[in-house]
Amino acid sequence: MKNRTTLFITLLASLLITFFLLAPLSHAQASGGERILSFDSRVVVHADGGMVVEETIRVRSEGHEIKRGIYRDFPTAYQGRQGLKHVTQFQVKEVLRDGRPESFHMKSMENGERLYIGRKDFYLRTGEYTYRITYITDRQIGFFDDHDELYWNVTGNGWIFPLDRATATVELPSGAGQQIIAMDGYTGYEGEHQKLFTVEKGADGTARFETTAMLKSNQGLTIVLSWPKGFVQPPTQAMEARYFLRDAAHVIPGVAGLLILLLYYLHTWSRVGRDPEKGVIFPRYFPPDGLTPASVRYIMEMGYDHKVLTSAVINLAVKGYVKIEQKDDTYVLHKLKEPDAGLSRGESRLLTDLLGSSKQLELKQKHHSTISTAITQLKSFLKTEYKKQYFLTNSTRIIPGIIISLIAVGASIASLRANPGVIALIIHSLVWPPVFVLFSRFYIPKWKTFLQTRKASHLCVVLIMSPHYLMLTGAVIVILFLLFKTAQATFTVVYVLMILVNVLFYYLMKAPTPLGRKAMDRIEGFRMYLRTAEKDRLNLLNPPERTPELFERFLPYALALNVENQWAEQFADVFARAGSAAGTTVYRSTWYSGRDLDFSRGGGFASAFAGSLSSAISSSSTAPGSSSGFSGGGGGGGSSGGGGGGGGGGGW
């Protein structure tokens, strides 16, 4: 027992002795690590507003961070007015180490310059070194109504080393030093208002600031000095113009690119995209000769969309070549007879492509190959028959516009000197907004279809797509907001305007030919008749008698021209009388069976039926797995870290 007690006391004594012996050594190592021993700044303010700054920085190097030398960061780009930067000069005149010229090189950063002192192939020995940096800067003086002011971050708040002592000596133009109005300063972390410094004015008018406590890493000294007006000349108009060009350097490529883009598109549009003048348009009771509903839609839209095929299929049914049957949520096309002279060449080809030798075709995804082939053939036929003869898309004219936009955006990015994070953000902004537009082209029609049909199946599609659409919308908003905050507001505005200009002229470049304009005038006259309200029918001269057959005959055209509801509303009383004559409550069509084409629902039934059928055709033409359900002020005063200058530094 006695031996155990003796052993315990011996071990405890050894631990205590070791602790007391190592603690001073540990403290000595901590206090003797790499650090800035002194930071002495001499600031000379000239009468023209320029400044010469001489910084003498004495450091201790132990080969950890300070291996080859030190680096000094100097901000040159501050947030200015009207979304522009406030860019200052930073011109290094001389760099010394221990009184001898030292090698240095510069590296541009997002908001300024980094000065590396030393050589890549030369390593310092452990010891103390004194660096002296002399540089020129401008636009650091604040010109106020009743005084001029220097608000200057002496050391910067970005040093990774502690700083034992900092001083700043400010020499003003002749006579100004004797009339200094106020001297103040701040120490601590950025935004703090500590006053751990002293300030005095010498007999020669020189102001001298000195810290009274050690500055930790990322702490700094900022000074404020004011004097009467008249000693420092404010910038002339010529200088302000040069400053503006300097501040707007990151905006000029974008603005110039936007102007060039507009000039290019306006010139090109005036040459090839301007529509021929419209002729006299008056109500026409029949569609233009030789134009089917599909061709009418194709000509008026100057391109293909889902309503082209829908109107063509309904026209085949109205003419008696197919019957459309609705079984629950599935549509089935039944072939009633083979193509003959009663069909146009395009309609004959479509009937053959859809049904061929088959008697029926379910509009389901398992038949996507047949339906997508029919769509491809229909597009090809319409393009051959009408494109170039009736209209020109001039889509190739958009390519130079896109190239101009990319060059302008690239030049703006280069002038921004953005960090990789901002560049990545800009790249995302080039990708996701177009994805959002494409997704919207699918999502919004799904909503329209549901609102027209009120069917549970269409609601399910909307509910599945909505979360992804909302996430995509949120992502685009966040990307543009971050771009606005990090890449300058003006750049973001110019960038968004470029996108809008390209999209706008993509549509404006489409132009009908003289032949196409005449056809469009006749089609417009026919549309005028189709949408004529009951109260206006008396103004028409000998219109055709309203019968169920007339309604069905022109329904595909009304659908193609987006006036199916107006056309159907004119026949509400006609359907009621026809149903009574047949001994039923509602009129029944011979070319359709199902619940969507309900003539008792008023004019809205036409859009509901067309939307439902269009949705079925669109869904059944897509291969399984080819689309994903997922989408990728007030206040004032100063503080430490405020004013011009600043930055920080470290070792390398």
XYZ file of C-alpha atoms in Angstrom:
652
model
C 0.000 0.000 0.000
C 2.842 2.359 0.906
C 4.630 1.593 -2.376
C 1.477 2.441 -4.385
C 1.087 5.780 -2.597
C 4.722 6.652 -3.246
C 4.333 5.761 -6.951
C 1.191 7.921 -7.281
C 2.882 10.953 -5.674
C 5.925 10.526 -7.922
C 3.811 10.429 -11.119
C 1.757 13.459 -10.045
C 4.891 15.462 -9.267
C 6.378 14.524 -12.648
C 3.269 15.712 -14.484
C 3.223 19.029 -12.612
C 6.922 19.656 -13.268
C 6.465 18.829 -16.984
C 3.484 21.198 -17.255
C 5.294 24.123 -15.638
C 8.402 23.539 -17.745
C 6.550 23.285 -21.094
C 3.994 26.050 -20.544
C 6.487 28.935 -20.897
C 8.002 27.253 -23.952
C 4.559 26.831 -25.513
C 3.757 30.488 -24.822
C 7.084 31.539 -26.304
C 6.380 29.531 -29.437
C 2.905 31.022 -29.733
C 4.127 34.574 -29.292
C 7.068 34.026 -31.597
C 5.151 32.555 -34.585
C 4.774 34.170 -37.988
C 3.335 37.636 -37.572
C 3.545 41.239 -38.641
C 5.817 43.001 -36.197
C 5.027 46.473 -37.499
C 3.007 48.094 -40.276
C 3.951 51.732 -40.966
C 2.069 53.595 -43.675
C 2.932 57.015 -45.074
C 0.153 58.603 -47.139
C 0.869 61.701 -49.231
C -2.222 63.453 -50.614
C -1.563 65.641 -53.665
C -3.518 68.706 -54.712
C -4.856 66.929 -57.811
C -6.504 64.243 -55.655
C -3.915 61.560 -56.299
C -2.120 59.748 -53.493
C 1.286 58.159 -53.032
C 1.343 55.479 -50.346
C 4.450 53.950 -48.826
C 3.916 50.877 -46.643
C 6.771 49.485 -44.538
C 5.870 46.015 -43.289
C 8.212 44.110 -40.949
C 7.398 40.408 -40.603
C 8.719 37.307 -38.882
C 9.041 34.290 -41.207
C 9.347 30.691 -40.041
C 8.708 28.994 -43.386
C 5.090 28.052 -42.695
C 3.021 30.652 -44.531
C 5.815 33.076 -45.379
C 8.034 30.865 -47.550
C 9.014 33.026 -50.520
C 7.648 36.333 -49.261
C 4.342 38.036 -48.575
C 1.406 39.121 -50.678
C -0.649 42.290 -50.344
C -4.259 42.566 -51.493
C -5.521 45.955 -52.614
C -9.186 46.526 -53.539
C -9.679 48.621 -56.664
C -13.367 47.977 -57.403
C -16.065 49.191 -55.022
C -19.830 49.268 -55.420
C -20.750 52.581 -57.031
C -23.927 54.215 -58.241
C -26.375 53.205 -60.992
C -25.118 49.627 -60.817
C -21.600 50.624 -61.876
C -18.353 50.009 -60.053
C -16.158 52.684 -58.510
C -12.713 51.714 -59.829
C -9.537 53.169 -58.343
C -5.958 53.078 -59.567
C -3.314 50.815 -58.046
C 0.086 51.301 -59.651
C 3.087 49.791 -57.892
C 6.173 52.011 -58.182
C 8.699 50.146 -56.053
C 9.066 47.052 -53.869
C 12.021 46.568 -51.505
C 13.084 43.812 -49.129
C 15.517 44.904 -46.459
C 16.309 48.005 -48.496
C 17.000 46.194 -51.777
C 14.740 45.850 -54.856
C 12.667 42.683 -54.680
C 10.930 40.732 -57.422
C 7.141 40.941 -57.536
C 4.240 40.094 -59.779
C 0.555 41.017 -59.909
C -2.581 38.901 -60.086
C -6.050 40.270 -60.793
C -8.802 39.331 -58.379
C -12.557 39.829 -58.406
C -12.458 43.219 -56.711
C -8.843 44.282 -56.980
C -5.213 43.273 -57.311
C -2.919 40.938 -55.408
C 0.762 41.881 -55.212
C 3.051 38.872 -54.721
C 6.480 39.808 -53.358
C 9.315 37.338 -53.872
C 10.335 34.721 -56.400
C 8.730 31.346 -56.949
C 12.116 29.600 -56.921
C 13.611 31.334 -53.859
C 12.751 30.419 -50.267
C 13.440 32.657 -47.295
C 15.349 31.585 -44.222
C 13.725 31.844 -40.837
C 14.043 35.392 -39.573
C 12.713 38.935 -39.735
C 12.267 40.833 -43.009
C 11.239 44.373 -43.805
C 9.233 45.031 -46.974
C 8.547 48.468 -48.396
C 5.792 48.904 -50.992
C 5.304 52.207 -52.783
C 2.237 52.669 -54.954
C 0.018 55.326 -56.507
C -3.755 55.430 -56.192
C -6.542 57.877 -56.982
C -10.228 58.608 -56.323
C -9.782 58.087 -52.580
C -10.811 61.601 -51.515
C -14.420 62.354 -50.602
C -15.633 65.768 -51.775
C -18.486 67.004 -49.589
C -20.360 70.306 -49.492
C -18.395 71.839 -46.626
C -15.198 69.787 -46.431
C -12.996 67.213 -48.123
C -12.170 63.914 -46.484
C -9.839 60.925 -46.535
C -11.530 57.763 -45.252
C -8.735 55.217 -45.512
C -8.299 51.595 -44.465
C -4.614 51.635 -43.580
C -3.790 47.982 -43.005
C -6.737 46.188 -44.503
C -8.801 43.628 -42.587
C -7.725 40.594 -44.570
C -4.338 39.772 -43.044
C -4.035 36.180 -41.857
C -1.337 37.161 -39.329
C -1.625 39.093 -36.070
C -0.212 42.596 -36.247
C 1.744 43.908 -33.267
C 1.750 47.614 -34.134
C 0.401 49.817 -36.925
C 0.980 53.489 -37.672
C -0.274 55.847 -40.362
C 1.167 59.248 -41.235
C -0.856 61.507 -43.531
C 0.669 64.482 -45.348
C -1.835 66.893 -46.902
C -1.239 69.548 -49.586
C 0.499 72.713 -48.452
C -1.623 74.661 -46.000
C -4.271 71.990 -45.481
C -2.491 70.299 -42.589
C -2.677 73.415 -40.443
C -6.446 73.578 -40.983
C -7.415 69.986 -40.289
C -11.037 69.917 -39.138
C -11.242 66.463 -37.584
C -9.186 63.295 -37.073
C -10.717 59.958 -36.121
C -10.285 56.262 -36.672
C -11.436 52.727 -35.894
C -9.823 49.396 -35.051
C -11.034 45.818 -34.860
C -12.821 43.476 -37.193
C -14.673 44.796 -40.220
C -17.675 46.826 -39.093
C -16.447 47.346 -35.529
C -15.912 50.770 -33.927
C -13.094 50.146 -31.455
C -10.835 53.103 -30.651
C -7.584 51.357 -29.716
C -5.337 54.026 -31.242
C -3.877 57.465 -30.628
C -3.739 60.388 -33.042
C -1.747 63.591 -32.996
C -1.000 66.455 -35.361
C 2.581 67.565 -35.813
C 3.785 71.130 -36.081
C 4.071 70.707 -39.858
C 0.406 69.666 -40.128
C 1.150 65.958 -40.467
C -1.403 63.666 -38.824
C -0.052 60.530 -37.148
C -2.135 57.554 -36.007
C -0.813 54.619 -33.954
C -2.522 51.547 -32.532
C -2.354 50.954 -28.784
C -3.055 47.217 -28.847
C -2.173 44.243 -30.982
C -4.450 43.601 -33.953
C -5.519 39.998 -34.383
C -5.751 38.355 -37.774
C -8.539 39.947 -39.840
C -8.484 43.060 -37.668
C -7.301 46.386 -39.020
C -6.826 50.122 -38.605
C -8.996 52.628 -40.488
C -8.528 56.410 -40.281
C -10.688 59.443 -41.123
C -9.270 62.894 -41.778
C -11.103 66.034 -42.951
C -9.964 69.500 -43.998
C -11.483 72.631 -45.598
C -12.341 72.706 -49.273
C -10.017 74.294 -51.794
C -6.774 72.459 -51.054
C -7.562 69.396 -53.192
C -9.083 69.931 -56.616
C -12.175 67.852 -57.429
C -12.160 65.936 -60.731
C -12.744 67.971 -63.886
C -15.414 66.975 -66.410
C -12.744 65.375 -68.584
C -11.494 63.353 -65.618
C -15.062 62.367 -64.694
C -15.551 61.116 -68.249
C -12.397 58.990 -67.995
C -13.502 57.695 -64.609
C -16.905 56.784 -66.038
C -15.298 54.736 -68.806
C -13.150 53.022 -66.196
C -16.141 52.307 -63.955
C -18.253 51.057 -66.849
C -15.545 48.822 -68.317
C -17.468 45.709 -67.290
C -20.727 47.100 -68.685
C -19.506 48.583 -71.965
C -19.016 45.205 -73.741
C -22.519 44.126 -72.753
C -24.200 47.433 -73.631
C -22.258 47.675 -76.888
C -23.163 44.076 -77.669
C -26.828 44.763 -76.915
C -26.838 47.809 -79.214
C -25.085 45.870 -81.989
C -27.574 43.037 -81.475
C -30.528 45.424 -81.777
C -29.070 47.129 -84.851
C -28.410 43.762 -86.486
C -31.914 42.477 -85.806
C -33.646 45.713 -86.808
C -31.685 45.851 -90.055
C -32.287 42.169 -90.784
C -35.958 42.362 -89.812
C -36.515 45.381 -92.080
C -34.990 43.401 -94.971
C -36.486 39.934 -94.531
C -38.803 39.889 -91.502
C -41.196 42.718 -92.236
C -44.680 41.449 -93.084
C -46.288 42.551 -96.340
C -49.176 44.943 -95.834
C -52.528 43.375 -95.034
C -55.259 43.583 -97.604
C -58.905 44.418 -96.991
C -60.332 41.829 -94.599
C -64.054 41.071 -94.553
C -66.133 38.106 -93.378
C -65.862 35.037 -95.599
C -68.303 32.169 -95.212
C -65.987 29.448 -96.452
C -62.306 28.582 -95.979
C -59.880 29.406 -98.792
C -60.005 26.870 -101.604
C -57.609 23.976 -101.217
C -56.659 24.699 -97.607
C -57.421 22.035 -95.027
C -57.686 22.798 -91.298
C -54.135 21.491 -90.808
C -52.748 23.721 -93.562
C -54.706 26.727 -92.245
C -53.160 26.213 -88.808
C -49.688 25.671 -90.265
C -49.840 28.833 -92.378
C -51.223 31.086 -89.648
C -48.720 29.854 -87.054
C -45.946 29.745 -89.665
C -44.943 26.399 -88.241
C -46.154 23.135 -86.706
C -47.779 22.676 -83.304
C -49.969 20.027 -81.671
C -53.222 21.569 -82.944
C -52.207 20.874 -86.542
C -52.603 17.111 -86.102
C -55.647 17.442 -83.836
C -57.548 19.534 -86.372
C -56.525 17.117 -89.140
C -57.805 14.065 -87.229
C -61.130 15.761 -86.421
C -61.489 16.747 -90.073
C -60.992 13.114 -91.104
C -63.780 12.182 -88.694
C -66.146 14.946 -89.856
C -65.631 13.845 -93.469
C -66.572 10.278 -92.519
C -63.234 8.509 -92.924
C -62.720 7.704 -89.242
C -64.812 7.630 -86.118
C -63.392 8.887 -82.839
C -64.412 6.819 -79.831
C -63.656 7.672 -76.231
C -63.332 4.750 -73.812
C -62.773 6.110 -70.328
C -59.620 8.202 -70.794
C -58.487 6.508 -74.000
C -59.299 7.614 -77.532
C -59.642 5.096 -80.351
C -59.664 5.900 -84.072
C -61.842 3.541 -86.154
C -61.275 3.571 -89.901
C -64.580 3.745 -91.796
C -63.290 3.887 -95.362
C -60.133 4.086 -97.408
C -58.676 7.358 -98.725
C -60.286 8.616 -101.929
C -60.755 11.800 -103.915
C -62.648 13.399 -101.042
C -59.397 13.920 -99.153
C -56.467 16.167 -99.915
C -53.082 14.583 -100.551
C -51.925 15.454 -97.050
C -55.026 14.009 -95.404
C -54.812 10.826 -97.482
C -51.201 10.379 -96.424
C -52.099 11.001 -92.771
C -54.929 8.445 -92.817
C -52.601 5.870 -94.345
C -49.800 6.609 -91.859
C -52.116 6.360 -88.862
C -54.219 3.328 -89.748
C -52.742 1.713 -92.857
C -54.352 -1.691 -93.164
C -55.551 -1.616 -89.539
C -59.168 -1.014 -88.649
C -58.484 0.907 -85.460
C -55.730 2.687 -83.540
C -55.676 3.349 -79.813
C -54.039 6.651 -78.924
C -51.763 5.053 -76.361
C -48.043 5.232 -75.774
C -47.575 1.673 -77.000
C -48.378 2.991 -80.487
C -45.955 5.915 -80.217
C -43.925 4.730 -83.194
C -46.941 4.821 -85.535
C -48.183 8.180 -84.267
C -44.771 9.865 -84.204
C -44.116 8.643 -87.759
C -47.441 10.113 -88.874
C -46.514 13.431 -87.245
C -43.121 13.453 -88.950
C -44.694 12.751 -92.341
C -47.349 15.434 -91.784
C -44.682 17.990 -90.881
C -42.683 17.063 -93.954
C -45.705 17.370 -96.241
C -46.768 20.742 -94.858
C -43.209 22.046 -95.039
C -42.911 21.016 -98.674
C -46.304 22.441 -99.605
C -46.332 25.730 -97.732
C -43.000 26.732 -96.245
C -41.103 29.175 -98.467
C -44.138 29.490 -100.740
C -46.353 30.969 -98.015
C -43.909 32.110 -95.336
C -40.258 32.244 -94.352
C -39.042 31.518 -90.823
C -35.621 33.113 -91.419
C -34.404 31.042 -88.473
C -30.795 31.081 -89.700
C -30.809 34.853 -89.194
C -30.878 34.190 -85.447
C -27.460 32.485 -85.473
C -25.432 35.725 -85.889
C -27.510 37.247 -83.092
C -26.646 34.384 -80.753
C -22.963 34.696 -81.684
C -23.041 38.457 -80.983
C -24.681 37.764 -77.616
C -22.124 35.125 -76.614
C -19.202 37.364 -77.565
C -20.675 40.274 -75.591
C -21.366 38.109 -72.533
C -17.870 36.604 -72.733
C -16.263 40.048 -72.949
C -18.353 41.224 -69.998
C -17.319 38.208 -67.936
C -13.661 38.888 -68.744
C -14.014 42.530 -67.706
C -15.747 41.503 -64.482
C -12.675 39.512 -63.443
C -15.135 37.220 -61.737
C -14.082 34.362 -59.510
C -14.895 30.767 -60.513
C -18.070 30.815 -58.414
C -19.494 33.790 -60.306
C -18.462 32.285 -63.648
C -20.228 29.042 -62.692
C -23.294 31.090 -61.749
C -23.250 32.804 -65.152
C -22.979 29.425 -66.894
C -25.978 28.185 -64.894
C -27.865 31.307 -65.949
C -27.164 30.418 -69.579
C -28.570 26.906 -69.096
C -31.531 26.983 -66.704
C -33.644 29.878 -68.046
C -33.889 28.197 -71.494
C -34.746 24.921 -69.745
C -37.430 26.802 -67.821
C -38.881 28.188 -71.069
C -38.943 24.739 -72.692
C -40.529 23.155 -69.616
C -43.137 25.941 -69.546
C -44.132 25.120 -73.128
C -45.155 21.657 -71.909
C -46.448 22.575 -68.463
C -48.755 25.500 -69.258
C -50.731 23.620 -71.968
C -51.300 20.813 -69.439
C -52.947 23.331 -67.118
C -55.071 24.661 -69.965
C -56.171 21.145 -70.845
C -57.164 20.394 -67.248
C -59.083 23.678 -66.903
C -60.965 22.851 -70.091
C -61.724 19.191 -69.368
C -61.755 19.046 -65.534
C -60.666 15.420 -65.819
C -58.926 13.628 -62.958
C -56.292 12.139 -65.275
C -55.262 15.596 -66.482
C -55.218 16.858 -62.896
C -52.814 14.049 -61.971
C -50.449 15.106 -64.757
C -50.541 18.706 -63.520
C -49.957 17.655 -59.900
C -46.970 15.508 -60.886
C -45.395 18.276 -62.962
C -46.148 21.189 -60.607
C -43.509 20.512 -57.895
C -40.774 20.257 -60.524
C -42.020 23.373 -62.271
C -42.065 25.294 -58.996
C -38.550 24.108 -58.135
C -37.324 25.089 -61.592
C -39.017 28.484 -61.287
C -37.434 29.017 -57.883
C -34.023 27.973 -59.184
C -34.203 30.467 -62.057
C -35.281 33.264 -59.688
C -32.449 32.458 -57.261
C -29.875 32.267 -60.069
C -30.908 35.624 -61.513
C -31.022 37.197 -58.031
C -27.539 35.939 -57.159
C -26.291 37.050 -60.557
C -27.802 40.472 -59.890
C -26.012 40.673 -56.524
C -22.632 39.165 -57.391
C -22.028 39.964 -61.050
C -23.241 43.584 -60.983
C -26.838 44.644 -61.540
C -26.178 46.305 -64.888
C -24.541 43.167 -66.297
C -27.543 41.073 -65.231
C -30.030 43.510 -66.775
C -28.089 43.585 -70.057
C -27.822 39.790 -70.045
C -31.574 39.321 -69.518
C -32.335 41.910 -72.228
C -30.122 39.993 -74.669
C -32.099 36.815 -74.034
C -35.394 38.649 -74.527
C -34.191 40.333 -77.734
C -33.120 36.993 -79.233
C -36.418 35.337 -78.290
C -38.469 38.290 -79.563
C -36.800 38.420 -82.952
C -36.960 34.642 -83.296
C -40.709 35.168 -83.662
C -40.563 38.508 -85.449
C -38.278 37.125 -88.152
C -41.077 34.892 -89.380
C -42.746 36.633 -92.294
C -45.382 35.636 -94.850
C -44.597 35.893 -98.533
C -46.915 38.001 -100.742
C -48.760 34.774 -101.629
C -48.923 33.818 -97.958
C -50.203 37.273 -96.981
C -53.100 36.945 -99.431
C -53.940 33.512 -98.017
C -53.771 34.862 -94.462
C -56.130 37.705 -95.374
C -58.679 35.202 -96.662
C -58.184 33.023 -93.569
C -58.639 36.082 -91.319
C -61.903 36.814 -93.114
C -63.061 33.249 -92.498
C -62.074 33.491 -88.823
C -64.061 36.734 -88.580
C -67.154 34.800 -89.656
C -66.471 31.854 -87.319
C -66.261 34.035 -84.228
C -69.197 36.306 -85.049
C -71.507 36.563 -82.055
C -75.251 35.980 -82.409
C -76.031 39.683 -81.999
C -73.737 40.533 -84.912
C -75.062 37.938 -87.346
C -77.689 40.361 -88.646
C -74.850 42.486 -90.038
C -73.681 39.630 -92.247
C -74.875 39.433 -95.830
C -76.659 36.135 -96.553
C -74.673 33.890 -94.175
C -75.101 30.110 -94.539
C -77.942 28.565 -92.611
C -76.894 27.318 -89.203
C -77.237 23.548 -89.048
C -75.455 20.806 -87.099
C -73.797 19.783 -90.365
C -72.393 23.288 -90.881
C -71.062 23.325 -87.327
C -69.310 19.988 -87.757
C -67.951 20.912 -91.179
C -66.189 24.025 -89.891
C -65.339 22.797 -86.364
C -61.825 21.616 -87.402
C -61.163 25.074 -88.890
C -62.473 26.800 -85.764
C -60.127 24.655 -83.689
C -57.215 25.484 -85.996
C -57.981 29.204 -85.621
C -58.539 29.125 -81.823
C -62.195 30.170 -82.063
C -63.847 26.806 -81.366
C -65.786 28.119 -78.361
C -67.124 31.177 -80.194
C -68.137 28.950 -83.108
C -69.910 26.474 -80.810
C -71.795 29.183 -78.891
C -73.583 30.195 -82.095
C -75.194 26.740 -82.323
C -76.583 26.218 -78.809
C -80.195 26.620 -79.957
C -79.504 24.585 -83.106
C -78.311 21.608 -81.046
C -81.317 21.879 -78.738
C -83.755 21.800 -81.660
C -81.865 18.952 -83.340
C -81.961 16.918 -80.134
C -85.704 17.480 -79.698
C -86.370 16.487 -83.297
C -84.471 13.250 -82.725
C -86.387 12.576 -79.512
C -83.342 13.064 -77.246
C -82.326 15.782 -74.838
C -79.057 16.519 -76.645
C -77.714 16.328 -80.168
C -75.520 13.317 -80.961
C -72.740 13.380 -83.535
C -72.244 10.439 -85.891
C -68.442 10.766 -86.095
C -67.769 10.735 -82.351
C -68.887 8.740 -79.342
C -67.884 9.560 -75.805
C -68.448 12.016 -73.002
C -66.122 14.929 -73.883
C -68.068 16.173 -76.925
C -71.173 17.062 -74.907
C -73.299 19.523 -76.909
C -75.384 20.383 -73.851
C -72.477 22.055 -72.046
C -72.492 25.263 -74.073
C -69.626 26.559 -76.144
C -66.993 25.320 -73.689
C -67.410 21.715 -74.817
C -65.456 22.389 -78.011
C -62.273 23.456 -76.209
C -62.657 20.650 -73.675
C -62.927 18.038 -76.401
C -60.101 19.485 -78.488
C -57.827 19.842 -75.467
C -58.474 16.305 -74.318
C -57.870 14.839 -77.773
C -54.718 16.941 -78.271
C -53.368 15.746 -74.934
C -54.007 12.126 -75.876
C -52.261 12.534 -79.237
C -49.306 14.315 -77.654
C -48.862 11.693 -74.925
C -49.185 8.758 -77.289
C -46.527 10.113 -79.663
C -43.788 10.095 -76.992
C -41.614 7.031 -76.524
C -41.561 5.536 -73.005
C -38.548 6.712 -70.997
C -37.720 9.534 -73.405
C -38.855 12.241 -70.980
C -38.124 12.598 -67.269
C -40.484 13.519 -64.483
C -37.659 15.353 -62.764
C -35.830 18.609 -63.564
C -32.455 18.676 -62.992
C -30.403 53.373 -46.866
C -30.269 54.708 -43.680
C -27.464 54.918 -41.202
C -24.045 56.465 -41.500
C -20.671 56.874 -39.886
C -17.560 54.772 -40.282
C -16.122 51.541 -38.998
C -13.070 49.366 -39.155
C -12.665 48.074 -42.694
C -14.515 50.998 -44.257
C -13.277 53.585 -46.731
C -10.752 53.226 -49.501
C -7.654 51.080 -49.436
C -7.965 48.012 -47.281
C -7.448 44.496 -48.521
C -5.071 42.400 -46.498
C -2.425 39.843 -47.211
C -0.571 36.739 -46.238
C 2.447 34.654 -47.085
C 3.320 32.431 -50.003
